PDB file of C-alpha atoms in Angstrom:
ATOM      1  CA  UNK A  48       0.000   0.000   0.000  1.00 76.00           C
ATOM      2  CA  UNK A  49       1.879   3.370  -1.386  1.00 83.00           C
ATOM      3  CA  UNK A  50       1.726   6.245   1.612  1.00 84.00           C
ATOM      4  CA  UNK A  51      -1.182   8.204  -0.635  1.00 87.00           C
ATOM      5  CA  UNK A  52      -3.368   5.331  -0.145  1.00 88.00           C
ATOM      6  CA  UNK A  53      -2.888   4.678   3.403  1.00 88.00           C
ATOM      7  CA  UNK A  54      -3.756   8.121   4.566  1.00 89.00           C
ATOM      8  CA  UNK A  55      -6.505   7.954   2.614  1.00 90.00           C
ATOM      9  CA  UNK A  56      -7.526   4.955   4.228  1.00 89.00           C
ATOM     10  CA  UNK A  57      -6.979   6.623   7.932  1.00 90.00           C
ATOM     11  CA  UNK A  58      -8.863   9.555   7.229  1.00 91.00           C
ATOM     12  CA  UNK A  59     -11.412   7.594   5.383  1.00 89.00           C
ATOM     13  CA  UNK A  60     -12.152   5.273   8.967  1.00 89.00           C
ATOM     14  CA  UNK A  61     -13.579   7.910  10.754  1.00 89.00           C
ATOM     15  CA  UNK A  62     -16.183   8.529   8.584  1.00 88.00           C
ATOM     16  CA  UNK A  63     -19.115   7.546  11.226  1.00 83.00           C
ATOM     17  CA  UNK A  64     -20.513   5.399   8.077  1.00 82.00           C
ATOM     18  CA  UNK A  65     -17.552   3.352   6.795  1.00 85.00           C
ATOM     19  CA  UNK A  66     -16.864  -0.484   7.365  1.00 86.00           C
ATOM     20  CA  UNK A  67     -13.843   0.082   9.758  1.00 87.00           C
ATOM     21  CA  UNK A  68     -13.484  -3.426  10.579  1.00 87.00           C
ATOM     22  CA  UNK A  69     -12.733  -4.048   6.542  1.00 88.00           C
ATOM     23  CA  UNK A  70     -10.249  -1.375   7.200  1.00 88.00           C
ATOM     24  CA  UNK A  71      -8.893  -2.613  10.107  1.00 87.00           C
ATOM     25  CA  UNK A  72      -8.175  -6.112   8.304  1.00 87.00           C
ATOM     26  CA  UNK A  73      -7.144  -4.310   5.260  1.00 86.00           C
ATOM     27  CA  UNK A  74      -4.424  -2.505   7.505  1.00 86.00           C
ATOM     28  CA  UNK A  75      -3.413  -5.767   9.337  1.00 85.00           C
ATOM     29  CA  UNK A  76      -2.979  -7.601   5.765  1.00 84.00           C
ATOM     30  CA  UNK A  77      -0.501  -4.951   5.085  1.00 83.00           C
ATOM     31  CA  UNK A  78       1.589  -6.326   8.239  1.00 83.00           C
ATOM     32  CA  UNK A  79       0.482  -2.819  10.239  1.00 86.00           C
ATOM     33  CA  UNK A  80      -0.049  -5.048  12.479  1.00 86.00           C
ATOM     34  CA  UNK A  81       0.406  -4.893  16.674  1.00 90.00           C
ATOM     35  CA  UNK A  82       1.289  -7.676  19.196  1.00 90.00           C
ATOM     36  CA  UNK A  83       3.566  -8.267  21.867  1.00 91.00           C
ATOM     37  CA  UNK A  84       7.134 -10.018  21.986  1.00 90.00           C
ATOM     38  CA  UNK A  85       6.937 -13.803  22.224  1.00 91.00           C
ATOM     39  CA  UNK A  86       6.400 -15.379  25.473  1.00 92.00           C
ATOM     40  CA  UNK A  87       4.138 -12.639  26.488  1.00 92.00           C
ATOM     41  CA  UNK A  88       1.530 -14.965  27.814  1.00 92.00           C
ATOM     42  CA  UNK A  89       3.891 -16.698  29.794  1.00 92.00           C
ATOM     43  CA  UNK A  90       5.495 -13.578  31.613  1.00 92.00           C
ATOM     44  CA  UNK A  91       1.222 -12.595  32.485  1.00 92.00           C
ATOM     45  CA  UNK A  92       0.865 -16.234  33.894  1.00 90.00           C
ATOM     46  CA  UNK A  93       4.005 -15.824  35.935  1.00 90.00           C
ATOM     47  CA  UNK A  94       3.282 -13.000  37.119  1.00 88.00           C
ATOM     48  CA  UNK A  95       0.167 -13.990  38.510  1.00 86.00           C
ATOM     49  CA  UNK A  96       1.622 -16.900  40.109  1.00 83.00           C
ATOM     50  CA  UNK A  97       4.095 -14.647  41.613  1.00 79.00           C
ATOM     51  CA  UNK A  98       1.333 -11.958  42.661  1.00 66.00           C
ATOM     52  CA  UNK A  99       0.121 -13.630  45.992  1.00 64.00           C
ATOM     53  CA  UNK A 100       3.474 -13.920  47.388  1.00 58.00           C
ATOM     54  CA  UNK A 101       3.859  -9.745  46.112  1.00 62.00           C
ATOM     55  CA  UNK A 102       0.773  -9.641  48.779  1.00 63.00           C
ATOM     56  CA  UNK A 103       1.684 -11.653  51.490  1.00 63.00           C
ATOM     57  CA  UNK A 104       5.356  -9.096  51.245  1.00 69.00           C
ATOM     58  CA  UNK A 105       2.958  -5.985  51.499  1.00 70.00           C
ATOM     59  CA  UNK A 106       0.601  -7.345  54.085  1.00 71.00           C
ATOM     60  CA  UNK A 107       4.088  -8.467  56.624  1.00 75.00           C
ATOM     61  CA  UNK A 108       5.298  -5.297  55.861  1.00 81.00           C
ATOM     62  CA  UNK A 109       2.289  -3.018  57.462  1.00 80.00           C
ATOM     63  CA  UNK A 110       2.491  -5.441  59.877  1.00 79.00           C
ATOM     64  CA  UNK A 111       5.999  -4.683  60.734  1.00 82.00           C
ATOM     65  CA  UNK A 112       5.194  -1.466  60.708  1.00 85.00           C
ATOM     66  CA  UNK A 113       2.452  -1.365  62.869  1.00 84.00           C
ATOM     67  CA  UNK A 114       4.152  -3.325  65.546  1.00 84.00           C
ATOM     68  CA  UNK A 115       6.764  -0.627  65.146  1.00 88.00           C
ATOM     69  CA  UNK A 116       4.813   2.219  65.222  1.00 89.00           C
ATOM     70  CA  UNK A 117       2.828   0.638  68.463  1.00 87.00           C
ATOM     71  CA  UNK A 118       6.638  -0.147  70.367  1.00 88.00           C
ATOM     72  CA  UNK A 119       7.539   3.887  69.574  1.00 92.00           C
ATOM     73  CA  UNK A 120       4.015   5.029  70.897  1.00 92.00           C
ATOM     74  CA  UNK A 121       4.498   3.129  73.871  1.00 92.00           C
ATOM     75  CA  UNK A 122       8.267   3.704  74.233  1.00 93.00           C
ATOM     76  CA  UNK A 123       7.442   7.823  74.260  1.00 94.00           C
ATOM     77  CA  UNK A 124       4.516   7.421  76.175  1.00 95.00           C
ATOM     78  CA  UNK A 125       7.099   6.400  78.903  1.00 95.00           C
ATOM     79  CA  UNK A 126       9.255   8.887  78.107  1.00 95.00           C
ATOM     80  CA  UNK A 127       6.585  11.728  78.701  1.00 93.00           C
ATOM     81  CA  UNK A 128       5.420  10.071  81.882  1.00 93.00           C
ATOM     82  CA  UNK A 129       9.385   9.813  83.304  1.00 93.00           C
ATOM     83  CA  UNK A 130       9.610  13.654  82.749  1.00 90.00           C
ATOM     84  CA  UNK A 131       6.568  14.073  84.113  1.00 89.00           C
ATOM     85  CA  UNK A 132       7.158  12.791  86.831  1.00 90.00           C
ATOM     86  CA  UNK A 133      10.995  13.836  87.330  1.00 88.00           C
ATOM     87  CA  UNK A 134       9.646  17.572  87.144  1.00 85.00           C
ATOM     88  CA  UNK A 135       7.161  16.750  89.664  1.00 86.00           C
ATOM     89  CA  UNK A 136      10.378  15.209  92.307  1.00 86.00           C
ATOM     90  CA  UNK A 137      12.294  18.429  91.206  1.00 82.00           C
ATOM     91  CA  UNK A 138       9.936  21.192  91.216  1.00 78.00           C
ATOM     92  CA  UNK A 139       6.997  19.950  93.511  1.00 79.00           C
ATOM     93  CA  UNK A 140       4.266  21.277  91.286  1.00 78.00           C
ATOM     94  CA  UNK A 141       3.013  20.693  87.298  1.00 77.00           C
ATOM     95  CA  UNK A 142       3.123  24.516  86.438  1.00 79.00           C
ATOM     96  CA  UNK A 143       3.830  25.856  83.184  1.00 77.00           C
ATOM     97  CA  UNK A 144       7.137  27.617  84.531  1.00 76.00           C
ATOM     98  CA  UNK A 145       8.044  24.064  85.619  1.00 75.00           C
ATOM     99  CA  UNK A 146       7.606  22.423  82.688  1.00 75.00           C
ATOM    100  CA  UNK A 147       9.864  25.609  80.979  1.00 76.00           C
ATOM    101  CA  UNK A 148      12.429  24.509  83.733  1.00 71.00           C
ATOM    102  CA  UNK A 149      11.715  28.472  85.900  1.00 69.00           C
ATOM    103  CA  UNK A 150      11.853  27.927  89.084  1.00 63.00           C
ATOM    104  CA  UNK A 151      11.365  31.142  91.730  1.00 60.00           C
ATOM    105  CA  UNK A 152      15.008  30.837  91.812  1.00 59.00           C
ATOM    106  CA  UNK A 153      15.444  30.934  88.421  1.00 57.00           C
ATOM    107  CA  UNK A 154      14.128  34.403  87.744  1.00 62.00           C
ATOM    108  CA  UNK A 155      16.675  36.098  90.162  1.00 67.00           C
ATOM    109  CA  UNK A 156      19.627  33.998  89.112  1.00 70.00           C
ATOM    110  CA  UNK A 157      18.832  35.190  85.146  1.00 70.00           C
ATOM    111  CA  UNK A 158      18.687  38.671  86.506  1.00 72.00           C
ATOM    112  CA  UNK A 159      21.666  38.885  88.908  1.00 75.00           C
ATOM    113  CA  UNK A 160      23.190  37.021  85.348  1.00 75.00           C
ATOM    114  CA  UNK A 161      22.017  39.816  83.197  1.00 77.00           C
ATOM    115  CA  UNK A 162      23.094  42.891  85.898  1.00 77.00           C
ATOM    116  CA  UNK A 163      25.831  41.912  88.138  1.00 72.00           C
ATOM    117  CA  UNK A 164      23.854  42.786  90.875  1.00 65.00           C
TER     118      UNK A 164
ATOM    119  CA  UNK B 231     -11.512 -29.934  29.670  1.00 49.00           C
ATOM    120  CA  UNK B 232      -8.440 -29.127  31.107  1.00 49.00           C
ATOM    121  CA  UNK B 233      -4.945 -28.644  29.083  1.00 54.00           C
ATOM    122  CA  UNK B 234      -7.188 -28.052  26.192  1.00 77.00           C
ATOM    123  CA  UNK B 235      -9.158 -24.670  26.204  1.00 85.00           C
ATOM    124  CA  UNK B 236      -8.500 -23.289  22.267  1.00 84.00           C
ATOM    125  CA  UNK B 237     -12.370 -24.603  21.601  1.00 86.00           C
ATOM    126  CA  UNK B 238     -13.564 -23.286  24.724  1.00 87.00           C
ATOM    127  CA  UNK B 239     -15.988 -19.943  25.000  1.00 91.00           C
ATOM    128  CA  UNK B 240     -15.127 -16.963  27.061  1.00 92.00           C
ATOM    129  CA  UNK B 241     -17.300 -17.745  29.224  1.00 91.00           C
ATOM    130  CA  UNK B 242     -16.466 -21.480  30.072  1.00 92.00           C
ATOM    131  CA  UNK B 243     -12.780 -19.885  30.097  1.00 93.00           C
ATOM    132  CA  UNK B 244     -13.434 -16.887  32.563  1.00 93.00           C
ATOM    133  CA  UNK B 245     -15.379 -20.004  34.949  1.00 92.00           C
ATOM    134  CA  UNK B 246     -12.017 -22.120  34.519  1.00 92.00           C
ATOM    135  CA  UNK B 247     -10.112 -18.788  35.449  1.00 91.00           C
ATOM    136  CA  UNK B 248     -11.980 -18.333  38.503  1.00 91.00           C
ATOM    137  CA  UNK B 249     -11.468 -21.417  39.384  1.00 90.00           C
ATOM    138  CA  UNK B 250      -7.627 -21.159  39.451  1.00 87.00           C
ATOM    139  CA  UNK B 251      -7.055 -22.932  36.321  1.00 89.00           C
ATOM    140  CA  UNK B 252      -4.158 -20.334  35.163  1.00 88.00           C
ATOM    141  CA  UNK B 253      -4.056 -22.663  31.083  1.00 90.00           C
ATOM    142  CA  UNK B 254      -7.821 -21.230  30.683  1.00 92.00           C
ATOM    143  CA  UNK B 255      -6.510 -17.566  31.514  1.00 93.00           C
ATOM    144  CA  UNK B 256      -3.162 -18.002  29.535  1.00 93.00           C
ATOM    145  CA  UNK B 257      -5.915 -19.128  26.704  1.00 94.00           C
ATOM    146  CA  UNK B 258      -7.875 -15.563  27.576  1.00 95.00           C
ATOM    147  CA  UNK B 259      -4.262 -13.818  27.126  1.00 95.00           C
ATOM    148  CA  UNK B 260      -3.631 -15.620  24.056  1.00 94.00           C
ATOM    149  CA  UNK B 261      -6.819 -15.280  22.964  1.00 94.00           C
ATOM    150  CA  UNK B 262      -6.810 -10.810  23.324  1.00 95.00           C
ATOM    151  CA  UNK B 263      -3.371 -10.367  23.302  1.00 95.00           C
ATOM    152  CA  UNK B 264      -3.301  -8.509  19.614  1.00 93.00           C
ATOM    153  CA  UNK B 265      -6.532  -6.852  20.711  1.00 94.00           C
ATOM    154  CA  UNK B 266      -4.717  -5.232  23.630  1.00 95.00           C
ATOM    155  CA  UNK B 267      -1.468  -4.419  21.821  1.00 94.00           C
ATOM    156  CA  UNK B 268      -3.255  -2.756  18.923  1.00 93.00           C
ATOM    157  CA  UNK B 269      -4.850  -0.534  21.325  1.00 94.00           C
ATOM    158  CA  UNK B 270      -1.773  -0.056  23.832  1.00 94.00           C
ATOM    159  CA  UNK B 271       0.610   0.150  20.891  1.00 92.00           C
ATOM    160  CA  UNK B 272      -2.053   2.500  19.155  1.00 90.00           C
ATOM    161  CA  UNK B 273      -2.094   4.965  22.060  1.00 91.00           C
ATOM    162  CA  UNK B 274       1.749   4.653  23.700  1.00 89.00           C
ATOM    163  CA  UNK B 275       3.877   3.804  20.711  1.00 85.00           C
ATOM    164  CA  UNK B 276       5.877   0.843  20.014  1.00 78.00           C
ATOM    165  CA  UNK B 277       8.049   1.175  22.995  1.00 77.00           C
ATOM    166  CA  UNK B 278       9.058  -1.506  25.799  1.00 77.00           C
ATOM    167  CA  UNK B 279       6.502  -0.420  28.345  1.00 84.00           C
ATOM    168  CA  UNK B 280       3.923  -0.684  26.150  1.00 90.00           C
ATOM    169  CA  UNK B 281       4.191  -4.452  27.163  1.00 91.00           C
ATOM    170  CA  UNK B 282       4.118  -3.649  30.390  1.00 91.00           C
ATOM    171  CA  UNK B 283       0.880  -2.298  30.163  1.00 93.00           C
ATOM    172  CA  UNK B 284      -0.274  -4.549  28.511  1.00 94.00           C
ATOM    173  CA  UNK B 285       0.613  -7.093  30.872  1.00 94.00           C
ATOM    174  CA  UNK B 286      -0.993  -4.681  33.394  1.00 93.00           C
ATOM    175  CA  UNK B 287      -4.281  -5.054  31.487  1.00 95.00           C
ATOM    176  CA  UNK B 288      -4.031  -9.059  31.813  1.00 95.00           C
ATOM    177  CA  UNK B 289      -3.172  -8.777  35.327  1.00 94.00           C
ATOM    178  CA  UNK B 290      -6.048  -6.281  36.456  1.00 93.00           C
ATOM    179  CA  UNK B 291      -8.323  -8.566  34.134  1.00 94.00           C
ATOM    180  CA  UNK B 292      -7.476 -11.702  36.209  1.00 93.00           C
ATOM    181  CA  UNK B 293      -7.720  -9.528  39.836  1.00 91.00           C
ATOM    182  CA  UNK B 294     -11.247  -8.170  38.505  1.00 91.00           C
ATOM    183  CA  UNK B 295     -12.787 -11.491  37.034  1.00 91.00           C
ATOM    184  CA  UNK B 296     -14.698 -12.098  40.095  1.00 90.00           C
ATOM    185  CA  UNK B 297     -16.437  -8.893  39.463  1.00 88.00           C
ATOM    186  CA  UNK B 298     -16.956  -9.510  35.853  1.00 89.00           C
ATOM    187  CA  UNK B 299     -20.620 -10.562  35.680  1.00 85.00           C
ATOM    188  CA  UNK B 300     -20.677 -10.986  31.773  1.00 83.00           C
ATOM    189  CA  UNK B 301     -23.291  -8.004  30.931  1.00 83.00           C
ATOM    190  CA  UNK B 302     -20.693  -7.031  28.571  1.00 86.00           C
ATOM    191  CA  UNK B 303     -18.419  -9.171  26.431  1.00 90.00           C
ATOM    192  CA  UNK B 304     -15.456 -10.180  27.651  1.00 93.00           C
ATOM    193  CA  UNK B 305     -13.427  -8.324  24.846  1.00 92.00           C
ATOM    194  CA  UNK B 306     -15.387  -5.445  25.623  1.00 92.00           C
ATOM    195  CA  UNK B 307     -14.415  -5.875  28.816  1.00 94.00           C
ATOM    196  CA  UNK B 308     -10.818  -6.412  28.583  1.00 95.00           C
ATOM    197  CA  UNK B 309     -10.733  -2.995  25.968  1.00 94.00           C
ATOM    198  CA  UNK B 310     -12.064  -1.185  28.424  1.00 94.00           C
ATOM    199  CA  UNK B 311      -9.387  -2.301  31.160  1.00 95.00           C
ATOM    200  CA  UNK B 312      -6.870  -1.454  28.344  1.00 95.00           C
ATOM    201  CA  UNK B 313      -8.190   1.921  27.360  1.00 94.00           C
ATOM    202  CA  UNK B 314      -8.507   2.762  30.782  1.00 94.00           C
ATOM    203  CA  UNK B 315      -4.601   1.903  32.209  1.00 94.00           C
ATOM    204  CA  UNK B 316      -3.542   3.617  28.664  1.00 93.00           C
ATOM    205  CA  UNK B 317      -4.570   6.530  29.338  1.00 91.00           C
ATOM    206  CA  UNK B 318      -3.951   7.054  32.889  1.00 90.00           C
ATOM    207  CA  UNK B 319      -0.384   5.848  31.812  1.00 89.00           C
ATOM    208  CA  UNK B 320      -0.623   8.807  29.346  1.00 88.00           C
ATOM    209  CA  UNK B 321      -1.666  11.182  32.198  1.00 86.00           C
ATOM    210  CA  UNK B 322       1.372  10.227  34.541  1.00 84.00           C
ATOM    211  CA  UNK B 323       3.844  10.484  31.352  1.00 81.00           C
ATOM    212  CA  UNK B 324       1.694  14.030  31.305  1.00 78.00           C
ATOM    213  CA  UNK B 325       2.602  14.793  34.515  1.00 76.00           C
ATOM    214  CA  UNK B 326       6.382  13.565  34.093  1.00 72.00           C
ATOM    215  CA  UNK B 327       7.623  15.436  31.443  1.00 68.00           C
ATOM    216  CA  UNK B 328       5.588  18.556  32.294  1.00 66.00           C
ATOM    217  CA  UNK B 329       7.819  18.731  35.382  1.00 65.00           C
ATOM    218  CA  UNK B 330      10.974  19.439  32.777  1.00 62.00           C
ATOM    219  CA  UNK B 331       9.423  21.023  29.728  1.00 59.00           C
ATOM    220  CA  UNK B 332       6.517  22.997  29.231  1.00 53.00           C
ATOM    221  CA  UNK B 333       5.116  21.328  26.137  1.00 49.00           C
ATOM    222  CA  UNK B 334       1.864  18.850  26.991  1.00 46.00           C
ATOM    223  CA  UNK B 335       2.612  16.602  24.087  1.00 47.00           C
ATOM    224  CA  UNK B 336       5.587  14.532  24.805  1.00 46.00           C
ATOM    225  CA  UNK B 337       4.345  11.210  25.951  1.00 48.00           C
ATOM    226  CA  UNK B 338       5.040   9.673  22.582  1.00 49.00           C
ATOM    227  CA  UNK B 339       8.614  10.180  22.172  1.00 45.00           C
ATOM    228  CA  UNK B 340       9.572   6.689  21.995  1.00 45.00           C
ATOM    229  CA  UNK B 341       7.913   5.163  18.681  1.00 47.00           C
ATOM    230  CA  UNK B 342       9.711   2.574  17.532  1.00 47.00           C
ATOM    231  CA  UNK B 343       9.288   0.371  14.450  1.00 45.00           C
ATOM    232  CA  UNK B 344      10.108  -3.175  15.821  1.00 48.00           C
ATOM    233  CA  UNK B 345       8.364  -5.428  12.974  1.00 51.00           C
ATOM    234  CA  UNK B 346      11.064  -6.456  10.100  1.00 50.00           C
ATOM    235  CA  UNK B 347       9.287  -6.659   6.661  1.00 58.00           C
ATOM    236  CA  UNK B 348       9.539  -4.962   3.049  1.00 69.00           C
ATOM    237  CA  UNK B 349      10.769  -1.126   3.547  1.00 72.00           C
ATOM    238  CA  UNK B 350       7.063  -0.032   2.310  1.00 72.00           C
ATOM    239  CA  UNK B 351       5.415  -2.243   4.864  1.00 73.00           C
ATOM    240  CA  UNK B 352       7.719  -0.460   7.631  1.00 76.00           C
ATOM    241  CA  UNK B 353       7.140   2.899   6.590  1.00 81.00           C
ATOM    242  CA  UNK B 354       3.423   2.073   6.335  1.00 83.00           C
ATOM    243  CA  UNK B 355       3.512   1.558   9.818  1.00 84.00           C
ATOM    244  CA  UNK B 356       5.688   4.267  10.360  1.00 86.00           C
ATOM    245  CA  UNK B 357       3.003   6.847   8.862  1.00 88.00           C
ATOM    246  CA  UNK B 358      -0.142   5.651  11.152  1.00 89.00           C
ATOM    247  CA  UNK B 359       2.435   5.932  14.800  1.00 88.00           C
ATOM    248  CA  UNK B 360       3.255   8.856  13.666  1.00 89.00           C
ATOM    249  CA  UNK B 361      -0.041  10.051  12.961  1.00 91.00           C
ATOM    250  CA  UNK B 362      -1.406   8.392  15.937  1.00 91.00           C
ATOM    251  CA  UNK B 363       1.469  10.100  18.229  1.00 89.00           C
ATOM    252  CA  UNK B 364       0.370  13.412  16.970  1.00 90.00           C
ATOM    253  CA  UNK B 365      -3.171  13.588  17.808  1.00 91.00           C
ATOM    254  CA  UNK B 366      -4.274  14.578  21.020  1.00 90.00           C
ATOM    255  CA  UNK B 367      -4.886  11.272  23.205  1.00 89.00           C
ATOM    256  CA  UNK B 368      -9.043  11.788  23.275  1.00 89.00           C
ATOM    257  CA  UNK B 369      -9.091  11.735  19.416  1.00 92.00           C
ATOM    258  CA  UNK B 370      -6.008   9.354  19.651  1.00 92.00           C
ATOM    259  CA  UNK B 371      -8.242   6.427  21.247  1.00 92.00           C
ATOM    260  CA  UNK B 372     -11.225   7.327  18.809  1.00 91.00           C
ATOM    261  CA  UNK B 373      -8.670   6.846  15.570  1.00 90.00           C
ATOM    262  CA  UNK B 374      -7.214   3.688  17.228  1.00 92.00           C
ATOM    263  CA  UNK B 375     -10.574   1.960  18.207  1.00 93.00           C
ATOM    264  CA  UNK B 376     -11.745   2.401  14.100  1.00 91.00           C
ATOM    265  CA  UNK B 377      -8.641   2.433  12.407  1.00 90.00           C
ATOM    266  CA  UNK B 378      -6.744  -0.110  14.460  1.00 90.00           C
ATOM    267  CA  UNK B 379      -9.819  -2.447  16.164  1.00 91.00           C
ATOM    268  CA  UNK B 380     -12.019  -1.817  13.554  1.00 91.00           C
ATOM    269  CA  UNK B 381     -14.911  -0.864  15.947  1.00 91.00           C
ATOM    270  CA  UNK B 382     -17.952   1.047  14.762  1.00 91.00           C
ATOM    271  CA  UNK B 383     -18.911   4.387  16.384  1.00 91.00           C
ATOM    272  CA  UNK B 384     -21.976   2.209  18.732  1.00 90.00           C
ATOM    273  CA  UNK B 385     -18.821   0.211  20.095  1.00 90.00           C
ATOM    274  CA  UNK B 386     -16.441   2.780  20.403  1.00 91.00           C
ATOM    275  CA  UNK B 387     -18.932   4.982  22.555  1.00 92.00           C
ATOM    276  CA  UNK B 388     -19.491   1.615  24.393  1.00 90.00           C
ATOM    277  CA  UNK B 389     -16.133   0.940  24.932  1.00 91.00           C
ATOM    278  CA  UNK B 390     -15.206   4.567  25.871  1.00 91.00           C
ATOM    279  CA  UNK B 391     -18.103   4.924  28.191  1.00 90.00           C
ATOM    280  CA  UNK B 392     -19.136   7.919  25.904  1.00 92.00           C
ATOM    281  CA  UNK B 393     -22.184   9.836  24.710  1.00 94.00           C
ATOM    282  CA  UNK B 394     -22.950   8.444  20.509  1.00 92.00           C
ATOM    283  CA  UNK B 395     -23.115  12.476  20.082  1.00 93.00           C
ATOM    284  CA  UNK B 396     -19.792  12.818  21.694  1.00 93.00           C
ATOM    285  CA  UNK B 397     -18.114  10.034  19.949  1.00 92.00           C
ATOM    286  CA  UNK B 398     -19.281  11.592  16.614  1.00 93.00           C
ATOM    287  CA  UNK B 399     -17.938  14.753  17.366  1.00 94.00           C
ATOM    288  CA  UNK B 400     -14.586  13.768  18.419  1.00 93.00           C
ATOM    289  CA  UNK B 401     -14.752  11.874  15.071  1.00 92.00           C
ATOM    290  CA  UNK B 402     -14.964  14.654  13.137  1.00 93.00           C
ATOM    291  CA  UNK B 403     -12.909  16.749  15.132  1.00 93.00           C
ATOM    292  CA  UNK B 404     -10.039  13.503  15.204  1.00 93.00           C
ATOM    293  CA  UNK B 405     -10.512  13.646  11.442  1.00 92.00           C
ATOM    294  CA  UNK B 406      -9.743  17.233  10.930  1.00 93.00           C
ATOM    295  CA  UNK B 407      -6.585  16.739  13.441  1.00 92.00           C
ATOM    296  CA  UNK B 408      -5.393  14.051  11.277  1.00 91.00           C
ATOM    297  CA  UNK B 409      -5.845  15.849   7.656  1.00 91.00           C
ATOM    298  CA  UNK B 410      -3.590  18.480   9.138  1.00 90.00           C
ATOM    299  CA  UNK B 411      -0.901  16.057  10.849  1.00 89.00           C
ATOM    300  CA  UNK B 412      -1.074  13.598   7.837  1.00 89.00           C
ATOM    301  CA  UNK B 413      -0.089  16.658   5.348  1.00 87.00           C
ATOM    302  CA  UNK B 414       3.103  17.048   7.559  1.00 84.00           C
ATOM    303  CA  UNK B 415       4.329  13.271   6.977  1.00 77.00           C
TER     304      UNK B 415
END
């Protein structure tokens, strides 16, 4: 099929009334033709025999990483309530200033820091 | 039945599928493997991840077959799968290249011409991927489903989930696109 024929053809198949699928076989007699490289079938099957395994990966993996998740929640949880609780020993109250580390003594000391006095 | 499904319907195939049997689904693949590739290879070019998508289409066929209740035909079905991953594939190749260039029109840089034959057969094919890499990808499916499948415009609005009026106008529209790009080549 020369080029002047063929894009006659192409323009011609989208014409709502023409007989594409004549077209479409004329076009695939002329080896414009499409199809995968050999052994695709056989890469699709092994894939799919190799797809539950994919899952079972994914599904231990949020599982790893909700156990993980769960042992840093807890493991800062303990943190918070050991400084909690080590402010409380050291400063005898839960105030704000506490929890910024000013004490009474604090203010003076920053002051007699900042004058001399 | 089993070991031998080239006699078998689709539907006696998609049962055998769902049952496990993976020879009735390799028989499926075999069976709409040129169908896909026209269509994939239509839309993305001859390139190497063309076959991945269309392996895509195969697998997302064999994950949905439980779903599949066989109002449609199964090729209809499978087209559908296929124009659907081709042209979210075109989207993220979209959204790829429009991070380094500002042109829109770049997913089809990679066309190659694969097939051997006679040097007027090749450049035959040449002429329609280049054509069909031109055209903007809502008038590129409507040129691939009649040029390529050979679909009328009732199954290409079916497969495309479209409007008959729309189809028709993207015909026309497709067709003026392609007079223009055609004088080019």
């Amino acid at each position: 099929m020369n080029p002047f024929e063929l894009k006659k053809i192409m323009i011609q198949s989208l014409d709502p009334g023409t007989d594409t699928e004549e077209i479409a076989a004329k076009l695939d007699n002329e080896g414009i033709s499409y199809d995968f490289r050999d052994g695709f079938t056989e890469r699709v099957t092994g894939r799919l025999s190799s797809e539950p395994l994919a899952v079972n990966r994914d599904m231990e993996f949020r599982r790893n990483l909700n156990l993980i998740f769960y042992r840093i929640a807890i493991t800062g949880i303990a943190a918070i309530v050991i400084l909690m609780l080590s402010i409380f020993i050291a400063q005898d109250s839960f105030s704000f200033d506490s929890f910024l580390g000013l004490g009474d003594s604090v203010d003076e000391s920053i002051v007699y820091l900042l004058t001399g006095n | 039945m089993r070991g031998s499904y080239k006699l078998a319907g689709d539907d006696e195939l998609v049962k055998a599928s769902l049952d496990g049997d993976k020879l009735a689904f390799g028989e499926i693949v075999n069976r709409y493997r040129k169908m896909v590739a026209r269509t994939v290879k239509g839309m993305l070019g001859d390139s190497v991840y063309s076959e991945d998508i269309g392996q895509e289409v195969f697998i997302n066929l064999y994950n949905s077959l439980p779903g599949f209740r066989g109002e449609a035909k199964l090729s209809t079905y499978i087209q559908r799968i296929a124009v659907n991953l081709t042209l979210n594939e075109i989207k993220r190749r979209k959204r790829f290249f429009s991070m380094f260039t500002h042109k829109g029109n770049e997913e089809m840089s990679e066309v190659e011409i694969a097939d051997s034959g006679t040097e007027e057969k090749v450049e035959a094919k040449e002429i329609v991927n280049k054509a069909l890499s031109s055209l903007d990808p809502k008038f590129r499916i409507v040129v691939t489903m009649r040029l390529l499948q050979g679909y009328s415009t009732k199954e290409t609005a079916e497969i495309l989930n479209l409007p008959l009026g729309t189809v028709l106008s993207r015909l026309s529209r497709a067709q003026e696109q392609l007079k223009e790009k055609l004088k080019m080549l």
